[in-house]
Amino acid sequence: MVIYFWAVVHDRPTSWACEIENWDACSVPIRLPNQSTVSRRLRTTQIEQMIESIFQSFTLHTLLPQYLCIDGKPLVISDHSRDPDAQNGWAGFGFAKGYKLHAIWGKGPIPVCFSVTSLNVGEAKVARDLIKQIQHPAYIVGDKQYDSNPLHEAARAQNCQLIAEQKNRSGRLAAKRKHSPNRIKCFEILKTTKGKRLLKYRDRIERHFGKLTCHGAGLGPLPAWVRTIQRVQMWVKAKLIINAIHTIYNKNKTMNALA
C-alpha cells in the first residue's frame, strides 16, 4: 500500500514506484515488489479495507458539523478513451466523457462521505444514497439540481434539513402535486435572512474542491493509466487522504509559526 500511495502522490503509475531509483534514500522500503505483485495486491479486499480505515480515521476525529454542503466535481477523460465504465455526461462547461466525484463536505479536511460514478449518473440520484450516510442532524446545502421531493424526504429520514435553491423561478411551489414537508420548510427558510446565508454557505464546497486540486499532490486530471471505475475510485480516495494530510500539515505549520 505504501508503494501505491508513493505513486499517487507523484501522479505516476505503480510500475514507476516499483523502481528503486524513484525513491528517496530515507523513504525507500527494504524490498520493492514487482509491478504485477503490487497490482494483484491492490485488487484484494484487505488493501481496500486498509485504505478505507485510513479514510475513516480522518472522519472519526472531526466534530459533527451542523452545516454540510453537497456537490459534484467532473473528472473528465479523453473522448477517444475506450474505458468501458466512463460515460458521456454534463461536465459544467458542456458534455464530456469521464467520471464524477460526488461529495458531502463539512468543516473537516476530508468529505463526510463521497461516491465516484460515471459522468452520466445524475447528482440528485447519488445524493440520495449519500444523505442516507449522514448520522446526525444537520443542514445540507446544495444548488437547485438537488431541489426534489425524494431528496427532501431522504434528508427528513436522517433528521436533516436539505436547503436547495428552488428550481421554480416563480417563487411558488407547484400546487397540483404533494410536496415533502421538508421541501415546504426549505421554501419558507429561503425567504428569511438565515436562508440566504445558508445558500452562501454552499460556496464552501467550491473551496474544498479548489484546495483538493491546487497543490502538487492534489487531484488533477485523471492520468491515462487510471481507467475503469474500480481504479478511479481507489485513486480518488487516495487523493482525498493525501489532501487531508496536506491540509492538516499546513494548518499545524501555520499554528506553530504563530505560537
PDB file of C-alpha atoms in Angstrom:
ATOM      1  CA  MET A   1       0.000   0.000   0.000  1.00  0.00           C
ATOM      2  CA  VAL A   2       2.921   2.370   0.707  1.00  0.00           C
ATOM      3  CA  ILE A   3       4.097   1.849  -2.865  1.00  0.00           C
ATOM      4  CA  TYR A   4       0.666   2.727  -4.239  1.00  0.00           C
ATOM      5  CA  PHE A   5       0.469   5.959  -2.210  1.00  0.00           C
ATOM      6  CA  TRP A   6       4.006   6.892  -3.311  1.00  0.00           C
ATOM      7  CA  ALA A   7       2.848   6.541  -6.910  1.00  0.00           C
ATOM      8  CA  VAL A   8      -0.358   8.529  -6.294  1.00  0.00           C
ATOM      9  CA  VAL A   9       1.493  11.378  -4.552  1.00  0.00           C
ATOM     10  CA  HIS A  10       3.757  11.770  -7.587  1.00  0.00           C
ATOM     11  CA  ASP A  11       0.985  11.151 -10.176  1.00  0.00           C
ATOM     12  CA  ARG A  12       2.832   8.137 -11.520  1.00  0.00           C
ATOM     13  CA  PRO A  13       1.821   4.524 -12.266  1.00  0.00           C
ATOM     14  CA  THR A  14       2.679   1.760  -9.783  1.00  0.00           C
ATOM     15  CA  SER A  15       5.345   0.458 -12.170  1.00  0.00           C
ATOM     16  CA  TRP A  16       7.242   3.744 -11.621  1.00  0.00           C
ATOM     17  CA  ALA A  17       7.021   3.308  -7.825  1.00  0.00           C
ATOM     18  CA  CYS A  18       8.463  -0.213  -8.119  1.00  0.00           C
ATOM     19  CA  GLU A  19      11.789   1.191  -9.378  1.00  0.00           C
ATOM     20  CA  ILE A  20      14.247   1.938  -6.561  1.00  0.00           C
ATOM     21  CA  GLU A  21      15.738   4.957  -8.341  1.00  0.00           C
ATOM     22  CA  ASN A  22      12.370   6.734  -7.951  1.00  0.00           C
ATOM     23  CA  TRP A  23      12.594   6.703  -4.155  1.00  0.00           C
ATOM     24  CA  ASP A  24      14.398   8.935  -1.683  1.00  0.00           C
ATOM     25  CA  ALA A  25      17.159   7.211   0.227  1.00  0.00           C
ATOM     26  CA  CYS A  26      15.380   7.813   3.554  1.00  0.00           C
ATOM     27  CA  SER A  27      11.967   6.546   2.448  1.00  0.00           C
ATOM     28  CA  VAL A  28      12.655   3.547   0.198  1.00  0.00           C
ATOM     29  CA  PRO A  29      11.174   0.289   1.553  1.00  0.00           C
ATOM     30  CA  ILE A  30      13.535  -2.549   2.449  1.00  0.00           C
ATOM     31  CA  ARG A  31      12.325  -4.548  -0.523  1.00  0.00           C
ATOM     32  CA  LEU A  32      10.361  -3.434  -3.560  1.00  0.00           C
ATOM     33  CA  PRO A  33       7.989  -5.959  -5.171  1.00  0.00           C
ATOM     34  CA  ASN A  34       7.474  -6.066  -8.909  1.00  0.00           C
ATOM     35  CA  GLN A  35       4.602  -4.272 -10.568  1.00  0.00           C
ATOM     36  CA  SER A  36       2.456  -7.368 -11.149  1.00  0.00           C
ATOM     37  CA  THR A  37       2.591  -8.211  -7.426  1.00  0.00           C
ATOM     38  CA  VAL A  38       1.508  -4.687  -6.467  1.00  0.00           C
ATOM     39  CA  SER A  39      -1.376  -4.726  -8.968  1.00  0.00           C
ATOM     40  CA  ARG A  40      -2.551  -8.098  -7.711  1.00  0.00           C
ATOM     41  CA  ARG A  41      -2.491  -6.974  -4.068  1.00  0.00           C
ATOM     42  CA  LEU A  42      -4.350  -3.761  -4.853  1.00  0.00           C
ATOM     43  CA  ARG A  43      -7.289  -5.845  -6.051  1.00  0.00           C
ATOM     44  CA  THR A  44      -7.598  -7.677  -2.717  1.00  0.00           C
ATOM     45  CA  THR A  45     -10.234  -6.900  -0.095  1.00  0.00           C
ATOM     46  CA  GLN A  46      -7.539  -6.479   2.545  1.00  0.00           C
ATOM     47  CA  ILE A  47      -5.937  -3.480   0.808  1.00  0.00           C
ATOM     48  CA  GLU A  48      -9.368  -1.978   0.111  1.00  0.00           C
ATOM     49  CA  GLN A  49     -10.248  -2.242   3.803  1.00  0.00           C
ATOM     50  CA  MET A  50      -6.916  -0.726   4.856  1.00  0.00           C
ATOM     51  CA  ILE A  51      -7.427   2.324   2.634  1.00  0.00           C
ATOM     52  CA  GLU A  52     -10.995   2.672   3.908  1.00  0.00           C
ATOM     53  CA  SER A  53      -9.817   2.508   7.529  1.00  0.00           C
ATOM     54  CA  ILE A  54      -7.310   5.316   6.841  1.00  0.00           C
ATOM     55  CA  PHE A  55     -10.078   7.393   5.255  1.00  0.00           C
ATOM     56  CA  GLN A  56     -12.408   6.803   8.206  1.00  0.00           C
ATOM     57  CA  SER A  57      -9.683   7.720  10.694  1.00  0.00           C
ATOM     58  CA  PHE A  58      -9.875  11.322   9.457  1.00  0.00           C
ATOM     59  CA  THR A  59     -13.672  11.492   9.742  1.00  0.00           C
ATOM     60  CA  LEU A  60     -13.726   9.990  13.256  1.00  0.00           C
ATOM     61  CA  HIS A  61     -11.677  12.877  14.652  1.00  0.00           C
ATOM     62  CA  THR A  62     -13.832  15.543  13.002  1.00  0.00           C
ATOM     63  CA  LEU A  63     -16.528  17.308  15.024  1.00  0.00           C
ATOM     64  CA  LEU A  64     -20.048  16.597  13.802  1.00  0.00           C
ATOM     65  CA  PRO A  65     -20.829  19.716  11.736  1.00  0.00           C
ATOM     66  CA  GLN A  66     -24.215  21.423  11.891  1.00  0.00           C
ATOM     67  CA  TYR A  67     -23.839  22.617   8.297  1.00  0.00           C
ATOM     68  CA  LEU A  68     -22.888  20.437   5.336  1.00  0.00           C
ATOM     69  CA  CYS A  69     -22.594  21.183   1.644  1.00  0.00           C
ATOM     70  CA  ILE A  70     -23.096  18.829  -1.276  1.00  0.00           C
ATOM     71  CA  ASP A  71     -21.934  18.995  -4.889  1.00  0.00           C
ATOM     72  CA  GLY A  72     -20.213  17.063  -7.664  1.00  0.00           C
ATOM     73  CA  LYS A  73     -16.893  17.507  -9.466  1.00  0.00           C
ATOM     74  CA  PRO A  74     -16.416  16.152 -13.018  1.00  0.00           C
ATOM     75  CA  LEU A  75     -13.341  14.020 -13.730  1.00  0.00           C
ATOM     76  CA  VAL A  76     -13.064  14.303 -17.486  1.00  0.00           C
ATOM     77  CA  ILE A  77     -11.037  11.989 -19.722  1.00  0.00           C
ATOM     78  CA  SER A  78     -10.420  11.933 -23.464  1.00  0.00           C
ATOM     79  CA  ASP A  79     -13.395  11.326 -25.750  1.00  0.00           C
ATOM     80  CA  HIS A  80     -11.268   8.733 -27.565  1.00  0.00           C
ATOM     81  CA  SER A  81     -10.764   6.597 -24.449  1.00  0.00           C
ATOM     82  CA  ARG A  82     -12.012   3.017 -24.668  1.00  0.00           C
ATOM     83  CA  ASP A  83     -12.717   2.840 -20.945  1.00  0.00           C
ATOM     84  CA  PRO A  84     -15.944   0.784 -20.745  1.00  0.00           C
ATOM     85  CA  ASP A  85     -17.033   2.406 -17.457  1.00  0.00           C
ATOM     86  CA  ALA A  86     -16.612   6.036 -18.499  1.00  0.00           C
ATOM     87  CA  GLN A  87     -19.767   7.585 -19.948  1.00  0.00           C
ATOM     88  CA  ASN A  88     -20.780  10.880 -21.526  1.00  0.00           C
ATOM     89  CA  GLY A  89     -22.482  13.431 -19.313  1.00  0.00           C
ATOM     90  CA  TRP A  90     -22.740  17.089 -18.355  1.00  0.00           C
ATOM     91  CA  ALA A  91     -19.479  18.480 -17.011  1.00  0.00           C
ATOM     92  CA  GLY A  92     -20.422  22.069 -16.218  1.00  0.00           C
ATOM     93  CA  PHE A  93     -18.982  23.507 -19.428  1.00  0.00           C
ATOM     94  CA  GLY A  94     -20.717  21.047 -21.781  1.00  0.00           C
ATOM     95  CA  PHE A  95     -20.906  17.344 -22.453  1.00  0.00           C
ATOM     96  CA  ALA A  96     -17.786  15.273 -21.899  1.00  0.00           C
ATOM     97  CA  LYS A  97     -16.674  11.737 -21.139  1.00  0.00           C
ATOM     98  CA  GLY A  98     -15.465  10.537 -17.769  1.00  0.00           C
ATOM     99  CA  TYR A  99     -16.435  10.217 -14.136  1.00  0.00           C
ATOM    100  CA  LYS A 100     -17.732  12.406 -11.345  1.00  0.00           C
ATOM    101  CA  LEU A 101     -16.821  12.824  -7.689  1.00  0.00           C
ATOM    102  CA  HIS A 102     -19.938  13.375  -5.560  1.00  0.00           C
ATOM    103  CA  ALA A 103     -19.239  14.596  -2.016  1.00  0.00           C
ATOM    104  CA  ILE A 104     -20.850  15.881   1.149  1.00  0.00           C
ATOM    105  CA  TRP A 105     -18.360  18.066   2.960  1.00  0.00           C
ATOM    106  CA  GLY A 106     -18.323  19.684   6.403  1.00  0.00           C
ATOM    107  CA  LYS A 107     -15.519  21.640   8.058  1.00  0.00           C
ATOM    108  CA  GLY A 108     -13.068  18.741   8.182  1.00  0.00           C
ATOM    109  CA  PRO A 109     -10.140  18.076   5.831  1.00  0.00           C
ATOM    110  CA  ILE A 110     -11.960  15.172   4.198  1.00  0.00           C
ATOM    111  CA  PRO A 111     -15.556  14.649   2.979  1.00  0.00           C
ATOM    112  CA  VAL A 112     -18.090  13.245   5.420  1.00  0.00           C
ATOM    113  CA  CYS A 113     -18.996  10.832   2.617  1.00  0.00           C
ATOM    114  CA  PHE A 114     -18.403  10.612  -1.120  1.00  0.00           C
ATOM    115  CA  SER A 115     -19.017   8.495  -4.183  1.00  0.00           C
ATOM    116  CA  VAL A 116     -17.425   8.181  -7.627  1.00  0.00           C
ATOM    117  CA  THR A 117     -19.648   7.330 -10.579  1.00  0.00           C
ATOM    118  CA  SER A 118     -19.599   7.632 -14.341  1.00  0.00           C
ATOM    119  CA  LEU A 119     -20.367  11.120 -15.615  1.00  0.00           C
ATOM    120  CA  ASN A 120     -23.857  10.234 -16.874  1.00  0.00           C
ATOM    121  CA  VAL A 121     -25.222   9.460 -13.395  1.00  0.00           C
ATOM    122  CA  GLY A 122     -27.304  12.338 -12.065  1.00  0.00           C
ATOM    123  CA  GLU A 123     -26.121  14.138  -8.944  1.00  0.00           C
ATOM    124  CA  ALA A 124     -29.559  14.014  -7.347  1.00  0.00           C
ATOM    125  CA  LYS A 125     -29.648  10.223  -7.692  1.00  0.00           C
ATOM    126  CA  VAL A 126     -26.284   9.788  -5.959  1.00  0.00           C
ATOM    127  CA  ALA A 127     -27.162  12.416  -3.347  1.00  0.00           C
ATOM    128  CA  ARG A 128     -29.980  10.234  -2.025  1.00  0.00           C
ATOM    129  CA  ASP A 129     -27.510   7.469  -1.135  1.00  0.00           C
ATOM    130  CA  LEU A 130     -25.008   9.941   0.330  1.00  0.00           C
ATOM    131  CA  ILE A 131     -27.613  11.607   2.533  1.00  0.00           C
ATOM    132  CA  LYS A 132     -28.518   8.198   3.992  1.00  0.00           C
ATOM    133  CA  GLN A 133     -24.971   8.024   5.372  1.00  0.00           C
ATOM    134  CA  ILE A 134     -25.393  11.186   7.485  1.00  0.00           C
ATOM    135  CA  GLN A 135     -25.912  10.016  11.048  1.00  0.00           C
ATOM    136  CA  HIS A 136     -26.533  13.340  12.838  1.00  0.00           C
ATOM    137  CA  PRO A 137     -28.938  16.290  12.438  1.00  0.00           C
ATOM    138  CA  ALA A 138     -27.593  18.905  10.045  1.00  0.00           C
ATOM    139  CA  TYR A 139     -28.433  21.389   7.323  1.00  0.00           C
ATOM    140  CA  ILE A 140     -27.331  20.086   3.918  1.00  0.00           C
ATOM    141  CA  VAL A 141     -26.869  22.900   1.394  1.00  0.00           C
ATOM    142  CA  GLY A 142     -26.854  22.328  -2.369  1.00  0.00           C
ATOM    143  CA  ASP A 143     -27.708  24.067  -5.629  1.00  0.00           C
ATOM    144  CA  LYS A 144     -31.040  23.893  -7.457  1.00  0.00           C
ATOM    145  CA  GLN A 145     -30.455  20.462  -9.005  1.00  0.00           C
ATOM    146  CA  TYR A 146     -30.895  18.993  -5.516  1.00  0.00           C
ATOM    147  CA  ASP A 147     -34.346  20.551  -5.133  1.00  0.00           C
ATOM    148  CA  SER A 148     -36.577  17.477  -5.364  1.00  0.00           C
ATOM    149  CA  ASN A 149     -39.152  15.825  -3.134  1.00  0.00           C
ATOM    150  CA  PRO A 150     -37.314  12.459  -2.950  1.00  0.00           C
ATOM    151  CA  LEU A 151     -34.128  14.186  -1.737  1.00  0.00           C
ATOM    152  CA  HIS A 152     -36.014  16.246   0.823  1.00  0.00           C
ATOM    153  CA  GLU A 153     -37.634  13.052   2.091  1.00  0.00           C
ATOM    154  CA  ALA A 154     -34.252  11.315   2.272  1.00  0.00           C
ATOM    155  CA  ALA A 155     -32.930  14.212   4.366  1.00  0.00           C
ATOM    156  CA  ARG A 156     -36.016  14.139   6.559  1.00  0.00           C
ATOM    157  CA  ALA A 157     -35.488  10.421   7.244  1.00  0.00           C
ATOM    158  CA  GLN A 158     -31.992  11.251   8.577  1.00  0.00           C
ATOM    159  CA  ASN A 159     -33.348  14.103  10.707  1.00  0.00           C
ATOM    160  CA  CYS A 160     -31.648  16.606   8.397  1.00  0.00           C
ATOM    161  CA  GLN A 161     -32.889  19.644   6.524  1.00  0.00           C
ATOM    162  CA  LEU A 162     -31.950  19.993   2.863  1.00  0.00           C
ATOM    163  CA  ILE A 163     -31.500  23.596   1.727  1.00  0.00           C
ATOM    164  CA  ALA A 164     -31.522  23.933  -2.054  1.00  0.00           C
ATOM    165  CA  GLU A 165     -32.318  26.857  -4.299  1.00  0.00           C
ATOM    166  CA  GLN A 166     -35.761  26.482  -5.825  1.00  0.00           C
ATOM    167  CA  LYS A 167     -35.978  25.175  -9.396  1.00  0.00           C
ATOM    168  CA  ASN A 168     -39.191  27.093  -9.930  1.00  0.00           C
ATOM    169  CA  ARG A 169     -38.321  30.745 -10.531  1.00  0.00           C
ATOM    170  CA  SER A 170     -41.909  31.860  -9.957  1.00  0.00           C
ATOM    171  CA  GLY A 171     -41.300  31.783  -6.216  1.00  0.00           C
ATOM    172  CA  ARG A 172     -44.097  29.284  -5.639  1.00  0.00           C
ATOM    173  CA  LEU A 173     -44.276  25.529  -5.268  1.00  0.00           C
ATOM    174  CA  ALA A 174     -46.439  23.677  -7.784  1.00  0.00           C
ATOM    175  CA  ALA A 175     -49.925  23.451  -6.264  1.00  0.00           C
ATOM    176  CA  LYS A 176     -51.025  20.359  -8.216  1.00  0.00           C
ATOM    177  CA  ARG A 177     -48.629  17.961  -6.526  1.00  0.00           C
ATOM    178  CA  LYS A 178     -47.911  16.818  -2.998  1.00  0.00           C
ATOM    179  CA  HIS A 179     -44.664  18.152  -1.579  1.00  0.00           C
ATOM    180  CA  SER A 180     -42.414  16.820   1.152  1.00  0.00           C
ATOM    181  CA  PRO A 181     -42.853  18.713   4.453  1.00  0.00           C
ATOM    182  CA  ASN A 182     -39.104  19.342   4.361  1.00  0.00           C
ATOM    183  CA  ARG A 183     -39.350  20.898   0.914  1.00  0.00           C
ATOM    184  CA  ILE A 184     -42.073  23.231   2.136  1.00  0.00           C
ATOM    185  CA  LYS A 185     -39.934  24.069   5.177  1.00  0.00           C
ATOM    186  CA  CYS A 186     -36.950  24.735   2.888  1.00  0.00           C
ATOM    187  CA  PHE A 187     -39.121  27.060   0.799  1.00  0.00           C
ATOM    188  CA  GLU A 188     -40.033  29.044   3.927  1.00  0.00           C
ATOM    189  CA  ILE A 189     -36.442  29.146   5.232  1.00  0.00           C
ATOM    190  CA  LEU A 190     -35.171  30.538   1.934  1.00  0.00           C
ATOM    191  CA  LYS A 191     -37.404  33.589   2.395  1.00  0.00           C
ATOM    192  CA  THR A 192     -35.529  34.519   5.560  1.00  0.00           C
ATOM    193  CA  THR A 193     -32.138  36.126   6.122  1.00  0.00           C
ATOM    194  CA  LYS A 194     -30.893  32.824   7.556  1.00  0.00           C
ATOM    195  CA  GLY A 195     -31.883  31.038   4.346  1.00  0.00           C
ATOM    196  CA  LYS A 196     -29.898  33.491   2.215  1.00  0.00           C
ATOM    197  CA  ARG A 197     -26.861  32.972   4.447  1.00  0.00           C
ATOM    198  CA  LEU A 198     -27.241  29.209   4.160  1.00  0.00           C
ATOM    199  CA  LEU A 199     -27.233  29.378   0.361  1.00  0.00           C
ATOM    200  CA  LYS A 200     -23.933  31.281   0.505  1.00  0.00           C
ATOM    201  CA  TYR A 201     -22.534  28.507   2.709  1.00  0.00           C
ATOM    202  CA  ARG A 202     -22.611  26.249  -0.355  1.00  0.00           C
ATOM    203  CA  ASP A 203     -19.582  28.147  -1.695  1.00  0.00           C
ATOM    204  CA  ARG A 204     -17.538  26.336   0.952  1.00  0.00           C
ATOM    205  CA  ILE A 205     -17.549  23.116  -1.099  1.00  0.00           C
ATOM    206  CA  GLU A 206     -16.092  25.018  -4.051  1.00  0.00           C
ATOM    207  CA  ARG A 207     -13.192  25.976  -1.798  1.00  0.00           C
ATOM    208  CA  HIS A 208     -12.808  22.347  -0.697  1.00  0.00           C
ATOM    209  CA  PHE A 209     -12.668  21.204  -4.324  1.00  0.00           C
ATOM    210  CA  GLY A 210     -10.268  24.049  -5.082  1.00  0.00           C
ATOM    211  CA  LYS A 211      -7.880  23.020  -2.288  1.00  0.00           C
ATOM    212  CA  LEU A 212      -8.144  19.418  -3.433  1.00  0.00           C
ATOM    213  CA  THR A 213      -6.778  20.316  -6.859  1.00  0.00           C
ATOM    214  CA  CYS A 214      -4.425  23.262  -6.254  1.00  0.00           C
ATOM    215  CA  HIS A 215      -1.310  21.555  -4.856  1.00  0.00           C
ATOM    216  CA  GLY A 216       1.238  19.260  -6.469  1.00  0.00           C
ATOM    217  CA  ALA A 217      -0.120  16.017  -4.996  1.00  0.00           C
ATOM    218  CA  GLY A 218      -3.767  17.044  -5.427  1.00  0.00           C
ATOM    219  CA  LEU A 219      -6.489  15.596  -7.613  1.00  0.00           C
ATOM    220  CA  GLY A 220      -5.704  16.753 -11.140  1.00  0.00           C
ATOM    221  CA  PRO A 221      -6.973  15.300 -14.422  1.00  0.00           C
ATOM    222  CA  LEU A 222      -7.130  11.504 -14.313  1.00  0.00           C
ATOM    223  CA  PRO A 223      -3.888  10.043 -15.727  1.00  0.00           C
ATOM    224  CA  ALA A 224      -4.041   7.680 -18.693  1.00  0.00           C
ATOM    225  CA  TRP A 225      -3.382   4.625 -16.504  1.00  0.00           C
ATOM    226  CA  VAL A 226      -6.318   5.385 -14.147  1.00  0.00           C
ATOM    227  CA  ARG A 227      -9.225   3.828 -16.011  1.00  0.00           C
ATOM    228  CA  THR A 228     -12.277   1.684 -15.108  1.00  0.00           C
ATOM    229  CA  ILE A 229     -14.451   2.554 -12.142  1.00  0.00           C
ATOM    230  CA  GLN A 230     -12.561   0.492  -9.553  1.00  0.00           C
ATOM    231  CA  ARG A 231      -9.200   2.132 -10.297  1.00  0.00           C
ATOM    232  CA  VAL A 232     -10.735   5.600 -10.428  1.00  0.00           C
ATOM    233  CA  GLN A 233     -12.469   5.098  -7.074  1.00  0.00           C
ATOM    234  CA  MET A 234      -9.242   3.936  -5.414  1.00  0.00           C
ATOM    235  CA  TRP A 235      -7.238   6.785  -6.984  1.00  0.00           C
ATOM    236  CA  VAL A 236      -9.739   9.431  -5.846  1.00  0.00           C
ATOM    237  CA  LYS A 237      -9.897   8.028  -2.300  1.00  0.00           C
ATOM    238  CA  ALA A 238      -6.099   8.060  -2.095  1.00  0.00           C
ATOM    239  CA  LYS A 239      -6.022  11.669  -3.332  1.00  0.00           C
ATOM    240  CA  LEU A 240      -8.604  12.660  -0.705  1.00  0.00           C
ATOM    241  CA  ILE A 241      -6.456  11.094   2.019  1.00  0.00           C
ATOM    242  CA  ILE A 242      -3.311  12.811   0.717  1.00  0.00           C
ATOM    243  CA  ASN A 243      -5.157  16.128   0.567  1.00  0.00           C
ATOM    244  CA  ALA A 244      -6.342  15.689   4.173  1.00  0.00           C
ATOM    245  CA  ILE A 245      -2.754  15.089   5.316  1.00  0.00           C
ATOM    246  CA  HIS A 246      -1.602  18.132   3.324  1.00  0.00           C
ATOM    247  CA  THR A 247      -4.343  20.296   4.880  1.00  0.00           C
ATOM    248  CA  ILE A 248      -3.589  19.192   8.450  1.00  0.00           C
ATOM    249  CA  TYR A 249       0.161  19.650   7.932  1.00  0.00           C
ATOM    250  CA  ASN A 250      -0.266  23.194   6.632  1.00  0.00           C
ATOM    251  CA  LYS A 251      -2.673  24.048   9.456  1.00  0.00           C
ATOM    252  CA  ASN A 252      -0.256  22.781  12.106  1.00  0.00           C
ATOM    253  CA  LYS A 253       2.648  24.576  10.390  1.00  0.00           C
ATOM    254  CA  THR A 254       0.715  27.846  10.492  1.00  0.00           C
ATOM    255  CA  MET A 255      -0.249  27.381  14.142  1.00  0.00           C
ATOM    256  CA  ASN A 256       3.343  26.619  15.113  1.00  0.00           C
ATOM    257  CA  ALA A 257       4.546  29.732  13.269  1.00  0.00           C
ATOM    258  CA  LEU A 258       2.054  31.875  15.155  1.00  0.00           C
ATOM    259  CA  ALA A 259       2.889  30.313  18.532  1.00  0.00           C
TER     260      ALA A 259
END
